[in-house]
PDB file of C-alpha atoms in Angstrom:
ATOM      1  CA  UNK A  20       0.000   0.000   0.000  1.00 53.00           C
ATOM      2  CA  UNK A  21       1.292   3.472  -0.881  1.00 81.00           C
ATOM      3  CA  UNK A  22       0.636   6.655   1.056  1.00 90.00           C
ATOM      4  CA  UNK A  23      -1.744   9.158  -0.492  1.00 96.00           C
ATOM      5  CA  UNK A  24      -0.940  12.887  -0.396  1.00 97.00           C
ATOM      6  CA  UNK A  25      -2.577  14.849   2.400  1.00 97.00           C
ATOM      7  CA  UNK A  26      -4.449  16.835  -0.236  1.00 96.00           C
ATOM      8  CA  UNK A  27      -6.503  13.678  -0.901  1.00 96.00           C
ATOM      9  CA  UNK A  28      -7.649  13.583   2.733  1.00 95.00           C
ATOM     10  CA  UNK A  29      -8.627  17.244   2.478  1.00 95.00           C
ATOM     11  CA  UNK A  30     -10.509  16.675  -0.791  1.00 94.00           C
ATOM     12  CA  UNK A  31     -12.344  13.686   0.725  1.00 93.00           C
ATOM     13  CA  UNK A  32     -13.280  15.713   3.852  1.00 94.00           C
ATOM     14  CA  UNK A  33     -11.491  13.106   5.988  1.00 95.00           C
ATOM     15  CA  UNK A  34     -10.279  15.754   8.464  1.00 96.00           C
ATOM     16  CA  UNK A  35     -13.632  17.245   9.424  1.00 95.00           C
ATOM     17  CA  UNK A  36     -14.420  14.699  12.148  1.00 95.00           C
ATOM     18  CA  UNK A  37     -11.021  14.966  13.888  1.00 97.00           C
ATOM     19  CA  UNK A  38     -11.234  16.035  17.544  1.00 97.00           C
ATOM     20  CA  UNK A  39      -7.830  14.810  18.736  1.00 98.00           C
ATOM     21  CA  UNK A  40      -4.347  14.735  17.211  1.00 98.00           C
ATOM     22  CA  UNK A  41      -1.930  12.099  18.546  1.00 98.00           C
ATOM     23  CA  UNK A  42       1.551  12.900  17.301  1.00 98.00           C
ATOM     24  CA  UNK A  43       5.113  11.754  17.577  1.00 97.00           C
ATOM     25  CA  UNK A  44       7.717  14.311  18.676  1.00 95.00           C
ATOM     26  CA  UNK A  45      11.215  13.951  17.177  1.00 94.00           C
ATOM     27  CA  UNK A  46      11.232  14.328  13.409  1.00 95.00           C
ATOM     28  CA  UNK A  47       7.487  15.016  13.446  1.00 97.00           C
ATOM     29  CA  UNK A  48       7.032  18.145  15.587  1.00 97.00           C
ATOM     30  CA  UNK A  49      10.672  19.226  15.515  1.00 96.00           C
ATOM     31  CA  UNK A  50      12.450  21.016  12.663  1.00 95.00           C
ATOM     32  CA  UNK A  51      16.132  20.113  12.586  1.00 93.00           C
ATOM     33  CA  UNK A  52      15.812  19.016  16.213  1.00 90.00           C
ATOM     34  CA  UNK A  53      14.111  22.200  17.433  1.00 93.00           C
ATOM     35  CA  UNK A  54      10.571  23.313  18.242  1.00 92.00           C
ATOM     36  CA  UNK A  55       9.583  26.331  16.161  1.00 95.00           C
ATOM     37  CA  UNK A  56       7.436  29.355  16.893  1.00 94.00           C
ATOM     38  CA  UNK A  57       5.180  28.260  14.031  1.00 96.00           C
ATOM     39  CA  UNK A  58       4.568  24.951  15.804  1.00 96.00           C
ATOM     40  CA  UNK A  59       3.491  26.696  19.002  1.00 96.00           C
ATOM     41  CA  UNK A  60       1.094  28.839  16.975  1.00 97.00           C
ATOM     42  CA  UNK A  61      -0.595  25.873  15.297  1.00 98.00           C
ATOM     43  CA  UNK A  62      -0.837  23.962  18.597  1.00 98.00           C
ATOM     44  CA  UNK A  63      -2.610  26.972  20.089  1.00 97.00           C
ATOM     45  CA  UNK A  64      -4.858  27.201  17.026  1.00 98.00           C
ATOM     46  CA  UNK A  65      -5.844  23.538  17.429  1.00 98.00           C
ATOM     47  CA  UNK A  66      -6.578  24.081  21.124  1.00 97.00           C
ATOM     48  CA  UNK A  67      -8.713  27.146  20.307  1.00 97.00           C
ATOM     49  CA  UNK A  68     -10.758  24.971  17.904  1.00 96.00           C
ATOM     50  CA  UNK A  69     -11.280  22.382  20.679  1.00 96.00           C
ATOM     51  CA  UNK A  70      -9.014  19.889  18.902  1.00 97.00           C
ATOM     52  CA  UNK A  71      -6.866  18.272  21.595  1.00 97.00           C
ATOM     53  CA  UNK A  72      -3.232  17.354  20.961  1.00 98.00           C
ATOM     54  CA  UNK A  73      -1.446  14.450  22.629  1.00 98.00           C
ATOM     55  CA  UNK A  74       2.252  13.865  22.101  1.00 98.00           C
ATOM     56  CA  UNK A  75       3.126  10.164  21.809  1.00 98.00           C
ATOM     57  CA  UNK A  76       6.905   9.889  21.949  1.00 96.00           C
ATOM     58  CA  UNK A  77       9.749   7.537  22.664  1.00 94.00           C
ATOM     59  CA  UNK A  78      11.347  10.180  24.884  1.00 94.00           C
ATOM     60  CA  UNK A  79      11.977   9.445  28.555  1.00 94.00           C
ATOM     61  CA  UNK A  80       9.505   9.794  31.404  1.00 92.00           C
ATOM     62  CA  UNK A  81      11.678  12.434  33.079  1.00 87.00           C
ATOM     63  CA  UNK A  82      11.834  14.549  29.917  1.00 88.00           C
ATOM     64  CA  UNK A  83       8.156  14.221  28.975  1.00 92.00           C
ATOM     65  CA  UNK A  84       6.909  15.054  32.473  1.00 88.00           C
ATOM     66  CA  UNK A  85       8.064  18.656  32.050  1.00 84.00           C
ATOM     67  CA  UNK A  86       7.109  18.891  28.388  1.00 84.00           C
ATOM     68  CA  UNK A  87       3.482  17.966  29.048  1.00 84.00           C
ATOM     69  CA  UNK A  88       3.019  21.068  31.186  1.00 85.00           C
ATOM     70  CA  UNK A  89       4.934  23.545  29.013  1.00 89.00           C
ATOM     71  CA  UNK A  90       3.226  23.147  25.635  1.00 93.00           C
ATOM     72  CA  UNK A  91      -0.429  23.926  24.761  1.00 95.00           C
ATOM     73  CA  UNK A  92      -1.341  20.219  24.686  1.00 96.00           C
ATOM     74  CA  UNK A  93      -3.645  17.888  26.595  1.00 96.00           C
ATOM     75  CA  UNK A  94      -0.831  15.608  27.709  1.00 96.00           C
ATOM     76  CA  UNK A  95       1.983  13.353  26.546  1.00 97.00           C
ATOM     77  CA  UNK A  96       2.724   9.637  26.436  1.00 97.00           C
ATOM     78  CA  UNK A  97       6.381   8.762  27.061  1.00 97.00           C
ATOM     79  CA  UNK A  98       8.570   5.746  26.308  1.00 97.00           C
ATOM     80  CA  UNK A  99       6.540   4.473  23.350  1.00 96.00           C
ATOM     81  CA  UNK A 100       3.383   3.828  25.337  1.00 97.00           C
ATOM     82  CA  UNK A 101       4.912   3.254  28.761  1.00 97.00           C
ATOM     83  CA  UNK A 102       3.597   6.156  30.850  1.00 97.00           C
ATOM     84  CA  UNK A 103       1.176   9.080  30.442  1.00 97.00           C
ATOM     85  CA  UNK A 104       1.477  12.600  31.821  1.00 96.00           C
ATOM     86  CA  UNK A 105      -1.651  14.759  31.734  1.00 94.00           C
ATOM     87  CA  UNK A 106      -1.371  18.523  31.392  1.00 90.00           C
ATOM     88  CA  UNK A 107      -2.538  18.870  35.020  1.00 88.00           C
ATOM     89  CA  UNK A 108       0.470  16.881  36.252  1.00 86.00           C
ATOM     90  CA  UNK A 109      -1.335  13.585  36.843  1.00 90.00           C
ATOM     91  CA  UNK A 110       0.609  10.530  35.664  1.00 93.00           C
ATOM     92  CA  UNK A 111      -0.374   6.944  34.873  1.00 94.00           C
ATOM     93  CA  UNK A 112       1.889   3.954  34.293  1.00 95.00           C
ATOM     94  CA  UNK A 113       0.476   2.293  31.157  1.00 96.00           C
ATOM     95  CA  UNK A 114       2.653  -0.812  31.277  1.00 94.00           C
ATOM     96  CA  UNK A 115       1.991  -2.955  34.374  1.00 90.00           C
ATOM     97  CA  UNK A 116       5.346  -3.249  36.170  1.00 93.00           C
ATOM     98  CA  UNK A 117       5.250  -4.571  39.729  1.00 91.00           C
ATOM     99  CA  UNK A 118       8.867  -3.887  40.727  1.00 96.00           C
ATOM    100  CA  UNK A 119      10.515  -1.013  38.839  1.00 94.00           C
ATOM    101  CA  UNK A 120      14.058  -1.496  40.265  1.00 96.00           C
ATOM    102  CA  UNK A 121      13.988  -5.172  39.289  1.00 97.00           C
ATOM    103  CA  UNK A 122      12.584  -4.218  35.876  1.00 98.00           C
ATOM    104  CA  UNK A 123      15.493  -1.821  35.280  1.00 97.00           C
ATOM    105  CA  UNK A 124      17.984  -4.529  36.270  1.00 98.00           C
ATOM    106  CA  UNK A 125      16.454  -6.907  33.734  1.00 98.00           C
ATOM    107  CA  UNK A 126      16.681  -4.268  31.015  1.00 98.00           C
ATOM    108  CA  UNK A 127      20.325  -3.615  31.896  1.00 98.00           C
ATOM    109  CA  UNK A 128      21.052  -7.322  31.568  1.00 98.00           C
ATOM    110  CA  UNK A 129      19.437  -7.441  28.108  1.00 98.00           C
ATOM    111  CA  UNK A 130      21.486  -4.433  27.011  1.00 98.00           C
ATOM    112  CA  UNK A 131      24.676  -6.086  28.254  1.00 98.00           C
ATOM    113  CA  UNK A 132      23.795  -9.154  26.207  1.00 97.00           C
ATOM    114  CA  UNK A 133      23.311  -7.012  23.081  1.00 98.00           C
ATOM    115  CA  UNK A 134      26.687  -5.379  23.685  1.00 97.00           C
ATOM    116  CA  UNK A 135      28.362  -8.785  23.491  1.00 96.00           C
ATOM    117  CA  UNK A 136      27.274  -8.945  19.849  1.00 94.00           C
ATOM    118  CA  UNK A 137      27.607  -5.208  19.182  1.00 96.00           C
ATOM    119  CA  UNK A 138      30.349  -3.825  21.489  1.00 96.00           C
ATOM    120  CA  UNK A 139      29.993  -0.267  20.158  1.00 95.00           C
ATOM    121  CA  UNK A 140      26.428   0.214  21.415  1.00 97.00           C
ATOM    122  CA  UNK A 141      26.183   3.347  23.567  1.00 95.00           C
ATOM    123  CA  UNK A 142      23.541   3.897  26.222  1.00 96.00           C
ATOM    124  CA  UNK A 143      21.513   7.053  25.470  1.00 96.00           C
ATOM    125  CA  UNK A 144      22.118  10.078  27.674  1.00 93.00           C
ATOM    126  CA  UNK A 145      18.490  10.102  28.817  1.00 93.00           C
ATOM    127  CA  UNK A 146      18.384   6.408  29.743  1.00 95.00           C
ATOM    128  CA  UNK A 147      18.879   7.016  33.507  1.00 93.00           C
ATOM    129  CA  UNK A 148      15.626   9.007  33.490  1.00 92.00           C
ATOM    130  CA  UNK A 149      13.527   6.168  32.058  1.00 95.00           C
ATOM    131  CA  UNK A 150      11.109   3.819  33.780  1.00 95.00           C
ATOM    132  CA  UNK A 151       9.718   1.238  31.354  1.00 97.00           C
ATOM    133  CA  UNK A 152      12.267   0.894  28.531  1.00 97.00           C
ATOM    134  CA  UNK A 153      16.010   1.077  27.855  1.00 98.00           C
ATOM    135  CA  UNK A 154      17.564   3.152  25.092  1.00 97.00           C
ATOM    136  CA  UNK A 155      20.784   3.334  23.149  1.00 97.00           C
ATOM    137  CA  UNK A 156      21.881   5.480  20.225  1.00 95.00           C
ATOM    138  CA  UNK A 157      20.755   4.489  16.724  1.00 94.00           C
ATOM    139  CA  UNK A 158      23.509   6.417  14.953  1.00 92.00           C
ATOM    140  CA  UNK A 159      25.903   4.196  13.020  1.00 92.00           C
ATOM    141  CA  UNK A 160      23.657   1.117  13.019  1.00 95.00           C
ATOM    142  CA  UNK A 161      22.815  -0.434   9.654  1.00 96.00           C
ATOM    143  CA  UNK A 162      19.412  -1.800   8.706  1.00 94.00           C
ATOM    144  CA  UNK A 163      20.877  -5.309   8.977  1.00 95.00           C
ATOM    145  CA  UNK A 164      22.201  -4.598  12.483  1.00 97.00           C
ATOM    146  CA  UNK A 165      18.841  -3.202  13.587  1.00 96.00           C
ATOM    147  CA  UNK A 166      17.124  -6.364  12.344  1.00 96.00           C
ATOM    148  CA  UNK A 167      19.613  -8.534  14.242  1.00 97.00           C
ATOM    149  CA  UNK A 168      19.068  -6.515  17.417  1.00 98.00           C
ATOM    150  CA  UNK A 169      15.312  -6.978  17.111  1.00 97.00           C
ATOM    151  CA  UNK A 170      15.661 -10.741  16.674  1.00 97.00           C
ATOM    152  CA  UNK A 171      17.993 -11.030  19.660  1.00 97.00           C
ATOM    153  CA  UNK A 172      15.625  -9.032  21.880  1.00 98.00           C
ATOM    154  CA  UNK A 173      12.778 -11.319  20.881  1.00 97.00           C
ATOM    155  CA  UNK A 174      14.897 -14.360  21.756  1.00 97.00           C
ATOM    156  CA  UNK A 175      15.458 -12.842  25.196  1.00 97.00           C
ATOM    157  CA  UNK A 176      11.738 -12.199  25.712  1.00 97.00           C
ATOM    158  CA  UNK A 177      11.680  -8.465  24.975  1.00 98.00           C
ATOM    159  CA  UNK A 178      10.533  -6.219  22.173  1.00 97.00           C
ATOM    160  CA  UNK A 179      12.618  -3.760  20.172  1.00 97.00           C
ATOM    161  CA  UNK A 180      11.953  -0.685  18.061  1.00 95.00           C
ATOM    162  CA  UNK A 181      13.831   2.354  16.869  1.00 94.00           C
ATOM    163  CA  UNK A 182      13.321   5.908  15.668  1.00 90.00           C
ATOM    164  CA  UNK A 183      15.486   8.463  13.911  1.00 85.00           C
ATOM    165  CA  UNK A 184      17.081   9.157  17.322  1.00 87.00           C
ATOM    166  CA  UNK A 185      17.224   6.034  19.517  1.00 94.00           C
ATOM    167  CA  UNK A 186      16.798   2.286  19.794  1.00 97.00           C
ATOM    168  CA  UNK A 187      14.421   0.988  22.468  1.00 97.00           C
ATOM    169  CA  UNK A 188      14.380  -2.278  24.395  1.00 98.00           C
ATOM    170  CA  UNK A 189      10.834  -2.541  25.756  1.00 97.00           C
ATOM    171  CA  UNK A 190       8.408  -5.016  27.308  1.00 97.00           C
ATOM    172  CA  UNK A 191       6.478  -7.214  24.909  1.00 95.00           C
ATOM    173  CA  UNK A 192       3.154  -5.600  24.022  1.00 93.00           C
ATOM    174  CA  UNK A 193       4.235  -2.039  24.814  1.00 96.00           C
ATOM    175  CA  UNK A 194       3.715   0.261  21.855  1.00 96.00           C
ATOM    176  CA  UNK A 195       2.350   3.688  21.023  1.00 98.00           C
ATOM    177  CA  UNK A 196      -1.056   2.565  19.759  1.00 98.00           C
ATOM    178  CA  UNK A 197      -1.894   0.453  22.805  1.00 97.00           C
ATOM    179  CA  UNK A 198      -0.741   3.206  25.146  1.00 98.00           C
ATOM    180  CA  UNK A 199      -2.813   5.747  23.250  1.00 98.00           C
ATOM    181  CA  UNK A 200      -5.926   3.566  23.317  1.00 98.00           C
ATOM    182  CA  UNK A 201      -5.541   3.181  27.081  1.00 97.00           C
ATOM    183  CA  UNK A 202      -5.248   6.951  27.536  1.00 97.00           C
ATOM    184  CA  UNK A 203      -8.261   7.602  25.312  1.00 97.00           C
ATOM    185  CA  UNK A 204     -10.360   5.164  27.319  1.00 96.00           C
ATOM    186  CA  UNK A 205      -9.399   6.648  30.684  1.00 95.00           C
ATOM    187  CA  UNK A 206      -8.951  10.355  29.997  1.00 95.00           C
ATOM    188  CA  UNK A 207     -10.898  11.004  26.791  1.00 95.00           C
ATOM    189  CA  UNK A 208     -13.929   8.690  26.893  1.00 95.00           C
ATOM    190  CA  UNK A 209     -15.828  10.922  24.447  1.00 93.00           C
ATOM    191  CA  UNK A 210     -13.089  10.603  21.820  1.00 94.00           C
ATOM    192  CA  UNK A 211     -13.366   7.343  19.885  1.00 93.00           C
ATOM    193  CA  UNK A 212     -10.514   6.233  17.592  1.00 95.00           C
ATOM    194  CA  UNK A 213     -12.668   7.376  14.661  1.00 95.00           C
ATOM    195  CA  UNK A 214     -12.172  11.035  15.632  1.00 97.00           C
ATOM    196  CA  UNK A 215      -8.393  10.703  16.105  1.00 98.00           C
ATOM    197  CA  UNK A 216      -5.643  11.388  13.579  1.00 98.00           C
ATOM    198  CA  UNK A 217      -2.269   9.823  14.368  1.00 98.00           C
ATOM    199  CA  UNK A 218       0.953  11.374  13.083  1.00 98.00           C
ATOM    200  CA  UNK A 219       4.521  10.078  12.876  1.00 98.00           C
ATOM    201  CA  UNK A 220       7.720   9.700  10.886  1.00 97.00           C
ATOM    202  CA  UNK A 221       9.628   6.513  11.752  1.00 94.00           C
ATOM    203  CA  UNK A 222       9.427   2.789  12.670  1.00 94.00           C
ATOM    204  CA  UNK A 223       8.508   3.323  16.325  1.00 93.00           C
ATOM    205  CA  UNK A 224       5.348   5.061  15.058  1.00 96.00           C
ATOM    206  CA  UNK A 225       4.254   2.040  13.036  1.00 96.00           C
ATOM    207  CA  UNK A 226       1.538   0.936  15.463  1.00 97.00           C
ATOM    208  CA  UNK A 227      -0.057   4.386  15.068  1.00 98.00           C
ATOM    209  CA  UNK A 228      -0.315   3.673  11.337  1.00 97.00           C
ATOM    210  CA  UNK A 229      -2.058   0.313  11.862  1.00 97.00           C
ATOM    211  CA  UNK A 230      -5.623   0.694  10.484  1.00 96.00           C
ATOM    212  CA  UNK A 231      -6.863  -1.949  12.938  1.00 96.00           C
ATOM    213  CA  UNK A 232      -6.313   0.679  15.636  1.00 97.00           C
ATOM    214  CA  UNK A 233      -6.695   4.024  13.854  1.00 97.00           C
ATOM    215  CA  UNK A 234      -8.259   4.547  10.434  1.00 95.00           C
ATOM    216  CA  UNK A 235      -6.842   8.037   9.880  1.00 98.00           C
ATOM    217  CA  UNK A 236      -3.048   8.327  10.011  1.00 98.00           C
ATOM    218  CA  UNK A 237      -0.621  10.831   8.524  1.00 98.00           C
ATOM    219  CA  UNK A 238       3.119  10.658   8.030  1.00 98.00           C
ATOM    220  CA  UNK A 239       5.237  13.759   7.646  1.00 98.00           C
ATOM    221  CA  UNK A 240       7.201  13.559   4.394  1.00 97.00           C
ATOM    222  CA  UNK A 241      10.389  12.141   5.956  1.00 97.00           C
ATOM    223  CA  UNK A 242       8.470   8.944   6.763  1.00 97.00           C
ATOM    224  CA  UNK A 243       9.067   8.032   3.115  1.00 96.00           C
ATOM    225  CA  UNK A 244      12.664   7.205   4.109  1.00 94.00           C
ATOM    226  CA  UNK A 245      11.304   4.211   6.037  1.00 93.00           C
ATOM    227  CA  UNK A 246       8.301   2.967   4.042  1.00 87.00           C
ATOM    228  CA  UNK A 247      10.097  -0.144   2.779  1.00 89.00           C
ATOM    229  CA  UNK A 248      10.720  -1.136   6.425  1.00 89.00           C
ATOM    230  CA  UNK A 249       7.123  -0.593   7.586  1.00 93.00           C
ATOM    231  CA  UNK A 250       4.425  -3.257   7.516  1.00 92.00           C
ATOM    232  CA  UNK A 251       1.865  -0.540   8.275  1.00 95.00           C
ATOM    233  CA  UNK A 252       2.281   2.726   6.414  1.00 95.00           C
ATOM    234  CA  UNK A 253       0.386   5.966   7.080  1.00 97.00           C
ATOM    235  CA  UNK A 254      -2.754   6.484   5.031  1.00 97.00           C
ATOM    236  CA  UNK A 255      -1.634   9.974   3.994  1.00 98.00           C
ATOM    237  CA  UNK A 256       1.625  11.877   3.803  1.00 98.00           C
ATOM    238  CA  UNK A 257       2.293  15.605   3.996  1.00 98.00           C
ATOM    239  CA  UNK A 258       4.145  17.523   1.320  1.00 97.00           C
ATOM    240  CA  UNK A 259       6.681  18.883   3.812  1.00 98.00           C
ATOM    241  CA  UNK A 260       8.985  16.989   6.212  1.00 98.00           C
ATOM    242  CA  UNK A 261       9.274  17.153  10.001  1.00 98.00           C
ATOM    243  CA  UNK A 262       7.555  19.983  11.901  1.00 98.00           C
ATOM    244  CA  UNK A 263       6.785  21.829   8.689  1.00 98.00           C
ATOM    245  CA  UNK A 264       4.690  18.835   7.633  1.00 98.00           C
ATOM    246  CA  UNK A 265       2.887  18.770  10.984  1.00 98.00           C
ATOM    247  CA  UNK A 266       2.077  22.476  10.624  1.00 98.00           C
ATOM    248  CA  UNK A 267       0.702  21.697   7.153  1.00 98.00           C
ATOM    249  CA  UNK A 268      -1.637  19.124   8.685  1.00 98.00           C
ATOM    250  CA  UNK A 269      -2.601  21.373  11.618  1.00 98.00           C
ATOM    251  CA  UNK A 270      -3.538  24.232   9.327  1.00 98.00           C
ATOM    252  CA  UNK A 271      -5.691  21.872   7.270  1.00 98.00           C
ATOM    253  CA  UNK A 272      -7.436  20.664  10.426  1.00 98.00           C
ATOM    254  CA  UNK A 273      -8.152  24.215  11.563  1.00 97.00           C
ATOM    255  CA  UNK A 274      -9.480  25.148   8.111  1.00 95.00           C
ATOM    256  CA  UNK A 275     -11.759  22.094   7.976  1.00 89.00           C
ATOM    257  CA  UNK A 276     -13.171  22.544  11.476  1.00 69.00           C
TER     258      UNK A 276
END
């Protein structure tokens, strides 16, 4: 399946029913790694039209906790579906973990095992601030190496994904779509998946593109770098990459409201 241009969604009036935007962060909201003034303006415009925005990111719990209260959003899901922070400061662990210290020790052991095969793997700088997953830098890893890492994690009883920034060792069953569905059920009971548009740019967003979960999904243009690696591709793709593409979508949502 190929992605259709966002203009097709606009022409088909697919955006008119959207009441919530669930979007990735890095490479989707950012422009060259930064948040722009234009992004803040469109987030405010969505809020003023009563269209809620949730960030669904692989970033750490410690980082997302502050972010959720600084931007004009309804909240943010951290660690690829692991934990949710509402704008009012309330937090909810989305992955059931009985003993967090023991969980972190198990993740450390899996990472040490991966390093035996790939000695150059480097723990990400934000890893000490994580709760549910373990991250290391994706830079320098080939597609073949990433596939091998995924297979080894599965052999060890864990899941694996990666973005344009980091690789993630995570519990089986933890992903962005399942975390988002849990948050919708608990915090947004009036927002069914049919009124949600999901947005992303890389493999760790793939569950958000799965039509079994969400019928309306959009990739910013840089997602096209990964389409051959994705089983589920976004239904539509913006003309612009990164945060510029998100702003393109946001403006279309505001205009169609």
